[in-house]
XYZ file of C-alpha atoms in Angstrom:
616
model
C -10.237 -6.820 -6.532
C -6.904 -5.765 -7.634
C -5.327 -2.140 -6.632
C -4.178 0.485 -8.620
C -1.498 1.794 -5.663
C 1.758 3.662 -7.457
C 3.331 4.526 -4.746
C 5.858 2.288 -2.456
C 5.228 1.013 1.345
C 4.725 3.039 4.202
C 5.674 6.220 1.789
C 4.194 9.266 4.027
C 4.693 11.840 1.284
C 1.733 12.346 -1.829
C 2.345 10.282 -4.454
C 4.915 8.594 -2.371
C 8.682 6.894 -4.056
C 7.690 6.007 -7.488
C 7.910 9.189 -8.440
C 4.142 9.744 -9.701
C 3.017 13.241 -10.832
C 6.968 13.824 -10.659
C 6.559 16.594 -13.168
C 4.170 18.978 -11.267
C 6.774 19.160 -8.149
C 4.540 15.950 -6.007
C 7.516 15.595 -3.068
C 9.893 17.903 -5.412
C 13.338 18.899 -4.269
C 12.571 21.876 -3.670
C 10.350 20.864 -0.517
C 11.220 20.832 3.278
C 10.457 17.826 6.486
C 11.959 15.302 5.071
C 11.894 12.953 7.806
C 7.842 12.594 6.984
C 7.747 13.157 3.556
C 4.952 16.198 4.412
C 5.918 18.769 1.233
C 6.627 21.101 4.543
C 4.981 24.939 4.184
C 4.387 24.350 0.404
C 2.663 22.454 -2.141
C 1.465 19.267 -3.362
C 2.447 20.331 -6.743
C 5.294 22.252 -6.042
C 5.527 25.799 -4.759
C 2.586 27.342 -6.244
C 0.350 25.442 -4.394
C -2.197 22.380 -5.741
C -3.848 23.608 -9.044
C -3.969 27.201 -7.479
C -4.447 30.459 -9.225
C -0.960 30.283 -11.080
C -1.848 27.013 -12.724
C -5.690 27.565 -13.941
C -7.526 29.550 -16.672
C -8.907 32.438 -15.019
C -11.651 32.700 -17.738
C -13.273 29.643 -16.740
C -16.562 30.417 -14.943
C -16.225 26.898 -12.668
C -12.875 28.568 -11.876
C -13.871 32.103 -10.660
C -17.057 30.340 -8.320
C -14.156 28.160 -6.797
C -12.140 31.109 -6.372
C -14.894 33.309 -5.073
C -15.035 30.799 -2.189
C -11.557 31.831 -0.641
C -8.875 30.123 -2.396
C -7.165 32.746 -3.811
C -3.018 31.391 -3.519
C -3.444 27.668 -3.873
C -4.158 24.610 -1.464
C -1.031 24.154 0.587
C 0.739 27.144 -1.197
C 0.854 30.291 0.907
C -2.504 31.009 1.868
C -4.258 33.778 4.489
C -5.241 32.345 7.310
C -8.638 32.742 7.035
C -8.789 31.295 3.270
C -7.361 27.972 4.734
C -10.083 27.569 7.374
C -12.725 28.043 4.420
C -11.158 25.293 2.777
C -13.013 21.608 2.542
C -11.535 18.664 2.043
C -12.535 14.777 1.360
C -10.690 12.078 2.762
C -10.453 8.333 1.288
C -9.702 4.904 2.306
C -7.806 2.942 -0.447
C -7.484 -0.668 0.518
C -5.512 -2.815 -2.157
C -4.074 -6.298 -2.271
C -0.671 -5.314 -0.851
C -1.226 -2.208 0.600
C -3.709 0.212 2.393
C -4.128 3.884 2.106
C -5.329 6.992 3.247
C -5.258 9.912 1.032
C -7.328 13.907 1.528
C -8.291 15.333 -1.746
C -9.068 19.094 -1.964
C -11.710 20.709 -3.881
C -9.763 20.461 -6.985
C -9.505 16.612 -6.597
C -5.646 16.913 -5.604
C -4.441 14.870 -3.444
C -2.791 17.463 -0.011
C -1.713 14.427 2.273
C -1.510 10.678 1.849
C 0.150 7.865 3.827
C 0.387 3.973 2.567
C 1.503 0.996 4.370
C 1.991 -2.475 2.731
C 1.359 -5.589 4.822
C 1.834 -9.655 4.104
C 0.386 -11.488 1.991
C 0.014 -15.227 2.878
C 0.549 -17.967 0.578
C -0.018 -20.780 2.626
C -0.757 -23.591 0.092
C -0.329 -23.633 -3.913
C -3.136 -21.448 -5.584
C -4.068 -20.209 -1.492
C -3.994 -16.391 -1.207
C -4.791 -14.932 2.139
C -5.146 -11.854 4.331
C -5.106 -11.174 8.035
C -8.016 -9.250 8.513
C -6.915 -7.609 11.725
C -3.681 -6.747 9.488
C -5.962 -4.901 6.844
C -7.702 -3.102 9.465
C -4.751 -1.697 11.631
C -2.956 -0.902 8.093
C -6.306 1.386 7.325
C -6.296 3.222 10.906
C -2.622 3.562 10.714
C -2.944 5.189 7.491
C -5.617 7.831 8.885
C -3.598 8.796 11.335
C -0.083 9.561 9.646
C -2.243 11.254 7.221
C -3.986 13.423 9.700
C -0.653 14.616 10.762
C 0.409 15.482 7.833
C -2.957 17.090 7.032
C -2.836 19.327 10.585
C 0.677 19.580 10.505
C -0.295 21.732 7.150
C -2.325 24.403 9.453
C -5.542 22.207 8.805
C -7.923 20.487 11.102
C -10.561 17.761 11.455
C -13.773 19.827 11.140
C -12.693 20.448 6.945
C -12.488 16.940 6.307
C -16.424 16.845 5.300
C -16.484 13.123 4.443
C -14.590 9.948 3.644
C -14.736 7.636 0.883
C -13.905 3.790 0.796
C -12.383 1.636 -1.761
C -11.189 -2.001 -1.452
C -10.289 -4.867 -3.237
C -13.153 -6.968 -3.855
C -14.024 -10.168 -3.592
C -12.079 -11.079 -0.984
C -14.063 -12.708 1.456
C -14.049 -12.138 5.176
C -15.921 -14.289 7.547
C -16.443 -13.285 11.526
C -18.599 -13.828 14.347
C -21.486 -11.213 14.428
C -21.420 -11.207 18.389
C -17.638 -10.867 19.404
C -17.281 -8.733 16.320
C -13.500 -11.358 15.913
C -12.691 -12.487 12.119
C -13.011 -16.665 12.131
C -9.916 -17.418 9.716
C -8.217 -15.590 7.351
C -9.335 -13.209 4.366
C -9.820 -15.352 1.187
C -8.158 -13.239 -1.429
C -9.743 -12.375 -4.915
C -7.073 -14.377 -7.116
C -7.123 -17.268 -4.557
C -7.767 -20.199 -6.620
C -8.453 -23.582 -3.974
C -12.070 -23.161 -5.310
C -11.662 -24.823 -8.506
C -12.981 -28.096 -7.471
C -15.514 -26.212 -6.341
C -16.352 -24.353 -9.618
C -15.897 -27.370 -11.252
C -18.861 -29.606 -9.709
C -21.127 -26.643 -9.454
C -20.672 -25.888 -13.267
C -22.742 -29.591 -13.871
C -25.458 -28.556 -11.353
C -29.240 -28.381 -12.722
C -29.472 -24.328 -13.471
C -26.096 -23.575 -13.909
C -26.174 -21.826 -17.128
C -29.057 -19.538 -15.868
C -26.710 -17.868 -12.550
C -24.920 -15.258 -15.284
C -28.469 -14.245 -16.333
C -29.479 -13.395 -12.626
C -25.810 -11.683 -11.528
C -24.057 -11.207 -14.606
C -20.732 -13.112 -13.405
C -19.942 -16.691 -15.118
C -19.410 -19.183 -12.354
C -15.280 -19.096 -11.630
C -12.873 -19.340 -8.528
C -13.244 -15.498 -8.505
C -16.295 -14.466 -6.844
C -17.199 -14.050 -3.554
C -19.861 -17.053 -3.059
C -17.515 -20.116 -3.711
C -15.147 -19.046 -1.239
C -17.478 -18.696 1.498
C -18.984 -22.356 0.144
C -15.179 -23.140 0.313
C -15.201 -22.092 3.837
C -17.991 -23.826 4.974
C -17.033 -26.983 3.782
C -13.250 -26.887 5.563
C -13.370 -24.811 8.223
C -14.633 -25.981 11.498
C -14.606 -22.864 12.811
C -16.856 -20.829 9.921
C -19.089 -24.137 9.990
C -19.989 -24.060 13.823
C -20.435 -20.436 13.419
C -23.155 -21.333 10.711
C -24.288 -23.678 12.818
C -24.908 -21.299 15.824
C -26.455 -18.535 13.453
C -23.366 -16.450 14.274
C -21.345 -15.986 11.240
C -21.648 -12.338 9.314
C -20.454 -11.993 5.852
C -19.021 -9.687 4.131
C -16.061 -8.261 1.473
C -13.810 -5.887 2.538
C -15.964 -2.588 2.611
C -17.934 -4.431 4.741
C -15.089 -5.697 7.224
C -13.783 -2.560 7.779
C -17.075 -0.262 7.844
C -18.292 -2.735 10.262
C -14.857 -1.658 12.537
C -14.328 1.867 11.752
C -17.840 2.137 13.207
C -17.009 -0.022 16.219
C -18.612 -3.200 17.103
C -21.371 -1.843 19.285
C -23.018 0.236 16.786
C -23.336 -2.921 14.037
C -23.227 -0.890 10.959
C -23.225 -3.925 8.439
C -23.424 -2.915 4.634
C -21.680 -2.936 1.390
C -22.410 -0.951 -1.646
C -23.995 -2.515 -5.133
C -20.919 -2.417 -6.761
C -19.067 -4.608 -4.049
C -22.344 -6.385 -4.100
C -22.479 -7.342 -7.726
C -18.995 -9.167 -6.837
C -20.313 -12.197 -4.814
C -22.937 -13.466 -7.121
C -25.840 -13.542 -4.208
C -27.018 -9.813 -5.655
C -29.660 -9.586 -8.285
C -28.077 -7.676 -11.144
C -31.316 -6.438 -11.606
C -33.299 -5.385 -8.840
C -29.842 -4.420 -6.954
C -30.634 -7.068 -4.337
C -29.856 -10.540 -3.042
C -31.835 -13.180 -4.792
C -32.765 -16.520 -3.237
C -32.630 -18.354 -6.565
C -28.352 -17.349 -5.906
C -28.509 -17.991 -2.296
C -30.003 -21.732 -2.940
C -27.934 -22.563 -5.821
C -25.137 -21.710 -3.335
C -26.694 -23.681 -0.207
C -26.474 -20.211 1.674
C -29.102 -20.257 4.673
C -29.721 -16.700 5.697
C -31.258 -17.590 9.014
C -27.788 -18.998 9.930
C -25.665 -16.377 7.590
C -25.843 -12.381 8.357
C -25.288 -10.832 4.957
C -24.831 -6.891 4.822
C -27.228 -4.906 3.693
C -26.873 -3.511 0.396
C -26.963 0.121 -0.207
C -26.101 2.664 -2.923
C -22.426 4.063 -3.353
C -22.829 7.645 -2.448
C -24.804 8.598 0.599
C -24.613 10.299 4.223
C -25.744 8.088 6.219
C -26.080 4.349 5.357
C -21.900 4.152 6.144
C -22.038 5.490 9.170
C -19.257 7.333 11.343
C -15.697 6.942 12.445
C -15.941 5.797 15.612
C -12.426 6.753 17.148
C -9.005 8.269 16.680
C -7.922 11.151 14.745
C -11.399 11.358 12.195
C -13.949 10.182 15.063
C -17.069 11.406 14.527
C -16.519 11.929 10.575
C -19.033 10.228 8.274
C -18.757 7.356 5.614
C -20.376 8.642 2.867
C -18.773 6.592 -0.377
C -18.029 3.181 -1.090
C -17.187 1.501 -4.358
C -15.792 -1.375 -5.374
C -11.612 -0.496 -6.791
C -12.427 -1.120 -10.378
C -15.504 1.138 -10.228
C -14.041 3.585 -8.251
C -11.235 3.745 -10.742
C -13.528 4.376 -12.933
C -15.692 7.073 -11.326
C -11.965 8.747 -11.079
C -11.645 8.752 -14.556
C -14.933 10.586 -15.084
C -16.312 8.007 -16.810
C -20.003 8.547 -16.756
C -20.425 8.327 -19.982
C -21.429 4.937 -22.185
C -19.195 4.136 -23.710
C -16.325 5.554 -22.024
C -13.669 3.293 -20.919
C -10.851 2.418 -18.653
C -7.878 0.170 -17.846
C -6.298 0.229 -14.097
C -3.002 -1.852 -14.302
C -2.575 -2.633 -10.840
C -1.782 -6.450 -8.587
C -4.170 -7.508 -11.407
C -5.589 -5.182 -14.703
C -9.112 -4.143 -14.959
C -10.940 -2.980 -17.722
C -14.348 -0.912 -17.309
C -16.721 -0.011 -19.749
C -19.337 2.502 -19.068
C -22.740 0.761 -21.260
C -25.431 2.859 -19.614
C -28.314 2.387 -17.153
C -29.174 -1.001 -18.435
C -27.296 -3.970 -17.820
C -25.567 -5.763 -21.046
C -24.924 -9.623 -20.714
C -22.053 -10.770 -22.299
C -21.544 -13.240 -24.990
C -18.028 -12.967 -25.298
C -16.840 -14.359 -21.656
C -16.907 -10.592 -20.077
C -19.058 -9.788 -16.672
C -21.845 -7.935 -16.337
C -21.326 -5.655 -13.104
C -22.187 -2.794 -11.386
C -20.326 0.640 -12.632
C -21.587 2.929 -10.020
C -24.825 3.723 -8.202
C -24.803 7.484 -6.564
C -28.503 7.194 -5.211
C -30.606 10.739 -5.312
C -32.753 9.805 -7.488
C -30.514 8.422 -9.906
C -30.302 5.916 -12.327
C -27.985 2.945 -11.336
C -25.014 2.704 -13.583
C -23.973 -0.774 -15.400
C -20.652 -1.860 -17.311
C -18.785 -4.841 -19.115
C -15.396 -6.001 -17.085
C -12.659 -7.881 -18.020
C -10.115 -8.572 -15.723
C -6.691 -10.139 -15.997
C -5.348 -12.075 -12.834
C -2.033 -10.903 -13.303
C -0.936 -7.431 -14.276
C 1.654 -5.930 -11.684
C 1.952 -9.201 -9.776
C 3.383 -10.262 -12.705
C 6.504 -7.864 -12.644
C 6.466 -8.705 -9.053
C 7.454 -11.906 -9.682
C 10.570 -11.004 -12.028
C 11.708 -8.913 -9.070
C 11.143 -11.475 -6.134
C 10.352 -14.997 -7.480
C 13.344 -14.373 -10.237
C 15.636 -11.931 -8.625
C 15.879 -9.830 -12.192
C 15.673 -6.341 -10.944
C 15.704 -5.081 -7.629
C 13.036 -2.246 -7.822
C 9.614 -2.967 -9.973
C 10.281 0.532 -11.312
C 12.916 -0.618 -13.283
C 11.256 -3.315 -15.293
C 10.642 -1.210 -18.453
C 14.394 -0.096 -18.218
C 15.298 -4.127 -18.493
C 12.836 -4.436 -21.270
C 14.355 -1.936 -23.124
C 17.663 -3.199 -23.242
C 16.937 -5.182 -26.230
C 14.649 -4.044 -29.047
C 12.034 -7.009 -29.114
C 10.674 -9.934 -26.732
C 13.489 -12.228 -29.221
C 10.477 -14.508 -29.871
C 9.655 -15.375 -25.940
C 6.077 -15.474 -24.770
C 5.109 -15.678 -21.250
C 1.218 -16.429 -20.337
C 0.595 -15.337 -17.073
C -1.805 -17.753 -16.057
C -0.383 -18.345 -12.202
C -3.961 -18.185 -11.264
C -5.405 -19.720 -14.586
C -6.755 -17.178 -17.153
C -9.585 -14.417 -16.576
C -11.785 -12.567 -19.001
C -12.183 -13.473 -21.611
C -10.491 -16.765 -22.050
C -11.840 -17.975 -18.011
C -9.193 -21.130 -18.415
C -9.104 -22.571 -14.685
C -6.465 -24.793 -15.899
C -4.302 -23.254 -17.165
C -0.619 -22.266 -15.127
C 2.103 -20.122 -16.192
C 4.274 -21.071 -19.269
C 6.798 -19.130 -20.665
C 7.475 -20.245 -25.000
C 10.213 -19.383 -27.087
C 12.831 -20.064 -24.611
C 16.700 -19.986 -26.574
C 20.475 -19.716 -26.190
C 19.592 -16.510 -27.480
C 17.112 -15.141 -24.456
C 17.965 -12.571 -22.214
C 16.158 -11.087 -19.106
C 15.086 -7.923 -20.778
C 13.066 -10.677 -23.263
C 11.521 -12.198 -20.617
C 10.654 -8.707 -18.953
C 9.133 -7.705 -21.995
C 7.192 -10.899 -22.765
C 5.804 -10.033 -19.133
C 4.711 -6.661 -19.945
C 3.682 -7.597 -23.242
C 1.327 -10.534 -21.507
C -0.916 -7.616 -19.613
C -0.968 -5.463 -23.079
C -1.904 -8.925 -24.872
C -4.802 -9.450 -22.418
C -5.760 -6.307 -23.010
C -6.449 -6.181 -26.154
C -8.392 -9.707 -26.270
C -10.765 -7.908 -23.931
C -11.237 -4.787 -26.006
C -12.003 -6.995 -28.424
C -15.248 -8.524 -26.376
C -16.031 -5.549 -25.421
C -16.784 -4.135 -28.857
C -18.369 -7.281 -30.283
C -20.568 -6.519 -27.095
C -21.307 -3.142 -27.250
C -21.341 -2.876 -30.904
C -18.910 -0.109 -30.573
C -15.673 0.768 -31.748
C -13.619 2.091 -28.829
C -10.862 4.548 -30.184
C -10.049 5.971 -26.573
C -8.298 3.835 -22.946
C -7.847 5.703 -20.176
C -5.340 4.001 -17.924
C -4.194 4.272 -14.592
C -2.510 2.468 -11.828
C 0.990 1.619 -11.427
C 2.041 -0.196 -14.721
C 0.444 2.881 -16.320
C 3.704 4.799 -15.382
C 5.991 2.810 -17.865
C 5.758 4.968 -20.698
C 7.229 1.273 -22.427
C 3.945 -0.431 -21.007
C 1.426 2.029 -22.408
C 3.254 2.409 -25.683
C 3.058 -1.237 -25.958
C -0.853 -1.320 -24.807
C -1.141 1.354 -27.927
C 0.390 -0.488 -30.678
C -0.527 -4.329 -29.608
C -4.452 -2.503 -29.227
C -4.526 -0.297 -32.209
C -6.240 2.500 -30.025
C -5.086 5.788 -28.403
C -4.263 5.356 -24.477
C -4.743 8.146 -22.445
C -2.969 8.700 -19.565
C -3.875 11.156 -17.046
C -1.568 13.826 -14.870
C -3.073 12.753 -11.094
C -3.360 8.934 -11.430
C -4.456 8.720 -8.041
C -7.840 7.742 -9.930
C -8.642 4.736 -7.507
C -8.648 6.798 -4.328
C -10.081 9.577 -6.169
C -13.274 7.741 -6.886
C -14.302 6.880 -3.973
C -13.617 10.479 -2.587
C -15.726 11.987 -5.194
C -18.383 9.097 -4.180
C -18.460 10.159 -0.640
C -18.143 14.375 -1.661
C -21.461 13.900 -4.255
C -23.280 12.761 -0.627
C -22.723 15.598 1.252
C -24.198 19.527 1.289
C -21.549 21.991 0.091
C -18.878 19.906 -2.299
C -19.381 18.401 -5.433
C -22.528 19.104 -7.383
C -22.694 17.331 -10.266
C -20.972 15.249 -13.094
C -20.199 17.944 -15.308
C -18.755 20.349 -12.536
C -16.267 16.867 -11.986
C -15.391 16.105 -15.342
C -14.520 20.291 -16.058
C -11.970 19.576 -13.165
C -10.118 16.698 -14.157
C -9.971 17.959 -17.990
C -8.223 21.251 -16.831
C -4.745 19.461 -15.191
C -1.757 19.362 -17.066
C 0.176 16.725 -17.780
C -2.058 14.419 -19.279
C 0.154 12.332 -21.681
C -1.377 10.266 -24.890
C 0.035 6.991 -26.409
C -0.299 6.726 -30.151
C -0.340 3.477 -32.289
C 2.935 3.550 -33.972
C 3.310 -0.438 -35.045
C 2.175 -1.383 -38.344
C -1.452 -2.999 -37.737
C 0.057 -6.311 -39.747
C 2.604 -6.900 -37.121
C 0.391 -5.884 -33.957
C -1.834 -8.665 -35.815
C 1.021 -11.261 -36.110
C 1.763 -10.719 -32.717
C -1.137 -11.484 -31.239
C -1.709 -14.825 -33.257
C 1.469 -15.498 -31.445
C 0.304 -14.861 -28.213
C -3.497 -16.947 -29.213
C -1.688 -19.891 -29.681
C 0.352 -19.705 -26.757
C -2.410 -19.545 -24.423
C -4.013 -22.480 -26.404
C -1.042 -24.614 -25.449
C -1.043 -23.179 -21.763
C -4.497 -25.126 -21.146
C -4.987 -28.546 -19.106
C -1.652 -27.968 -16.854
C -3.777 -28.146 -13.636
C -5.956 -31.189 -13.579
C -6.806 -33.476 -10.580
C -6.677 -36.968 -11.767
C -8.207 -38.577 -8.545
C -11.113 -37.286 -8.772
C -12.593 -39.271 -11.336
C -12.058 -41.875 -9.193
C -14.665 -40.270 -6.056
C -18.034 -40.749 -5.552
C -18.981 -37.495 -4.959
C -21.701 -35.489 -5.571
C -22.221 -33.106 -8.497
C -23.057 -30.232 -5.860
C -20.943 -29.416 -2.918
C -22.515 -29.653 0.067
C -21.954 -27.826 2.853
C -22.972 -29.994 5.313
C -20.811 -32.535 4.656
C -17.843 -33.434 7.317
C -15.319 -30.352 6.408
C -11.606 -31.571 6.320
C -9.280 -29.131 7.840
């Protein structure tokens, strides 16, 4: 669900147009083949090579073991010949909501080569939000291979790419017959709200109240399980499928490991943490529960479900099957959000993190134990590495729209040509001028969950200016924010002084200044904030013999980079307060836009059933 991409489409070089990681030389000036965006003979970061000797302690025993090991000029700097072939490297899969990618980390969790495409997204009906599956799988293998070129073109080959990782966007729901191996309609998207109905009848159904207790998610339009209900009901083609015991199920990490592997081989799985997304998973015992699968109406005899399996390990994923990484393991998936959160080292309780990508995403790490919320948060999966390890749980709150939201200035409004330049709109005046804009094109999310709510923009005047409206829309994400910090801690019982933030909102040094006064907490922001993609790489590197070790050796690395920047609060606590009154009673009056009057006048029943005659 959600993406934390930074970087613009079909960008070939690291870090690609938005100027990430700018200050450590990513696609500097200084570097050569610009037709590809490859940084040439040199660097990632610039011309000393990625985090080599010249940028590191020397004193720092994790340090001189890495460097006993043969790097002795820096990744992609100038290095001997033989020091290069000793290298290993970790490739990962980052499949958003408007864009895939493919990016090779080296042992120092730097990104050396990276390629994204975007693709369409299809808004075929109001509050519809779909994908082409086929789209999201070309866009993957597409990335892998511009990658690879880059990644050979640097003097490397196959054989030191030890493992790949996957992320995705969860949630989104792809249905497709388990013999042919074709999708059977499009990819219902996370935010994708035709559900509602839906939602809204199976909220009244005996048992109701008990489904957050088994899954930890609050019945919404947002899961997994009411799409596919959705499906079943209006699509002829899902429902003969059903029918005929063909249809297999499955988010994206399943979609595409199921294709990466090829057809023939039938490797159908997903991880716990993409799991925990539909509610048919246990939160407790890690697998599917038929108390969820009956409330749902979900036959398993006539619906293959993919098996679910930890995050981290070297076999369960299986293999590339073809083209330039065939024969390369899967051996990481997570979920975006927890990925994001595995690439901020969070493996802590009580450690915490915010990706501002299509949507925002907050993560806290609470432990090995699940923790129920009371305050309209989800219970979820944080990550699961397998080994003999403890599975790890966390409190989310998620808000539907976070970049999307600047998105819309740009292409619904026409205010600024590139998203980049949204905090340089916002900045030409010195406040919002009293405008408020609630967000809520796909109602609200954590921890408000307002189905019916739709976007409304307050304080309008003679007096308003675009740069107020492009603040209120920033502001909106830092507001949201902040009510779910506030769950969170009545939750945990814990104070949270520290966000770590990442994704591509995070680089508005406006945004996360805002986020730090509106919150009243320090944000941290770190150098690499390819933390998404990073995740699931370090997923897939804990699996295999000869990389990553441990938690500790993985935290050491990411707390050595320069360039991490910090946020203080700087507003007076009174006004941050005043503010957000503000904003609370806007989203009050936001409430009750989208209501469907005809239905009171239906005789239908409190349950949906699937077998009813679908309506195309």
């Amino acid at each position: 669900m959600g993406e934390s991409h930074t970087n613009g489409a079909a960008t070939n070089g690291v870090n690609g147009t938005n100027g990430v990681n700018g200050t450590n030389g990513v696609n500097g000036t200084h570097h050569t083949n610009g037709t590809n965006g490859v940084n040439g003979t040199n660097s990632t970061n610039g011309t000393n090579g990625t985090n080599g000797t010249n940028d590191q302690p020397k004193s720092n025993g994790l340090w001189k073991s890495l460097l006993h090991n043969g790097l002795t000029n820096g990744v992609n700097g100038h290095t001997n010949g033989n020091h290069r072939q000793n290298e290993w490297f970790i490739g990962s899969i980052d499949q958003g909501t408007t864009s895939s990618r493919f990016l090779i980390f080296n042992r120092f969790m730097d990104p050396v080569a990276s390629h994204q495409i975007e693709f369409e997204n299809l808004y075929p009906e109001s509050g519809w939000h779909e994908h082409d599956a086929y789209e999201l799988l070309s866009s993957v293998e597409s990335c892998i291979e511009r990658a690879m070129e880059q990644f050979t073109y640097k003097g490397y080959s196959k054989s030191q790419v030890k493992a790949i990782g996957i992320t995705n966007q969860r949630e989104t729901t792809v249905c497709w017959d388990k013999v042919t191996g074709e999708p059977l309609c499009k990819a219902v998207v996370w935010p994708d709200t035709r559900t509602k109905d839906i939602v809204r009848d199976l909220k009244n159904y005996p048992g109701a109240h008990k489904i957050p207790e088994l899954c930890g998610l609050p019945l919404s339009t947002y899961p997994s399980s009411v799409k596919l209900v959705w499906l079943l009901q209006n699509n002829l083609t899902v429902r003969q499928a059903y029918e005929d015991s063909r249809l297999a199920f499955g988010t994206v990490d399943s979609w595409l490991i199921y294709r990466l592997n090829g057809i023939e081989n039938n490797v159908h799985v997903t991880d716990t943490t993409n799991a925990s997304r539909t509610m048919f998973m246990n939160l407790h015992t890690l697998q599917y529960d038929e108390r969820l699968l009956n409330f749902f109406g979900i036959d398993r005899a006539k619906c293959t479900l993919p098996k679910i399996v930890p995050s981290s390990d070297p076999e369960a994923f299986g293999k590339i099957a073809s083209g330039a990484l065939s024969g390369v393991r899967i051996a990481g998936c997570l979920g975006d959000q927890s990925s994001a959160l595995v690439g901020q080292c969070g493996f802590k309780p009580g450690q915490a993190k915010n990706t501002y990508g299509t949507g925002c995403f907050l993560l806290y790490n609470c432990g090995d134990k699940p923790v129920l919320s009371k305050y309209g948060l989800l219970a979820t999966v944080a990550f699961d590495f397998g080994k003999g390890r403890k599975p790890v749980y966390a409190l989310e709150g998620s808000v539907a729209v976070g970049g999307s939201g600047v998105k819309f200035l740009m292409n619904n409004l026409g205010f600024i040509r590139d998203s980049t330049k949204v905090g340089e709109l916002a900045e030409t005046v010195h406040d919002n001028g009293g405008v408020v804009f609630v967000t809520a094109f796909s109602g609200l999310f954590a921890p408000y969950w307002i189905d019916d709510a739709k976007g409304t923009i307050f304080g309008i005047t003679q007096h308003t200016q675009r740069g107020h409206i492009a603040r209120a829309t920033l502001e909106a994400t830092c507001f949201q924010t902040r009510a779910i910090l506030e769950a969170m801690e009545k939750d945990s019982k814990h104070y949270l002084q520290t966000l770590a933030v990442d994704g591509g909102m995070s680089n508005s040094d406006l945004t996360m200044q805002t986020q730090a006064d509106i919150s009243g907490i320090r944000v941290e922001r770190p150098a690499m904030r390819e933390t998404t993609a990073l995740g699931a790489a370090i997923a897939a590197g804990l699996a295999v013999e000869g990389c990553w070790t441990d938690f500790d050796q993985l935290t050491e690395l990411t707390r050595k980079k320069a360039g991490r920047r910090v946020f203080e609060p700087h507003v007076d606590r009174k006004k941050a307060q005043r503010m957000y009154r503000h904003w609370e009673r806007a989203v009050d009056m936001s409430r009750g836009w989208v209501r469907d009057d005809h239905l009171d006048d239906e005789d239908q029943s409190a349950r949906p059933d699937i077998l009813r005659q679908p309506t195309l």
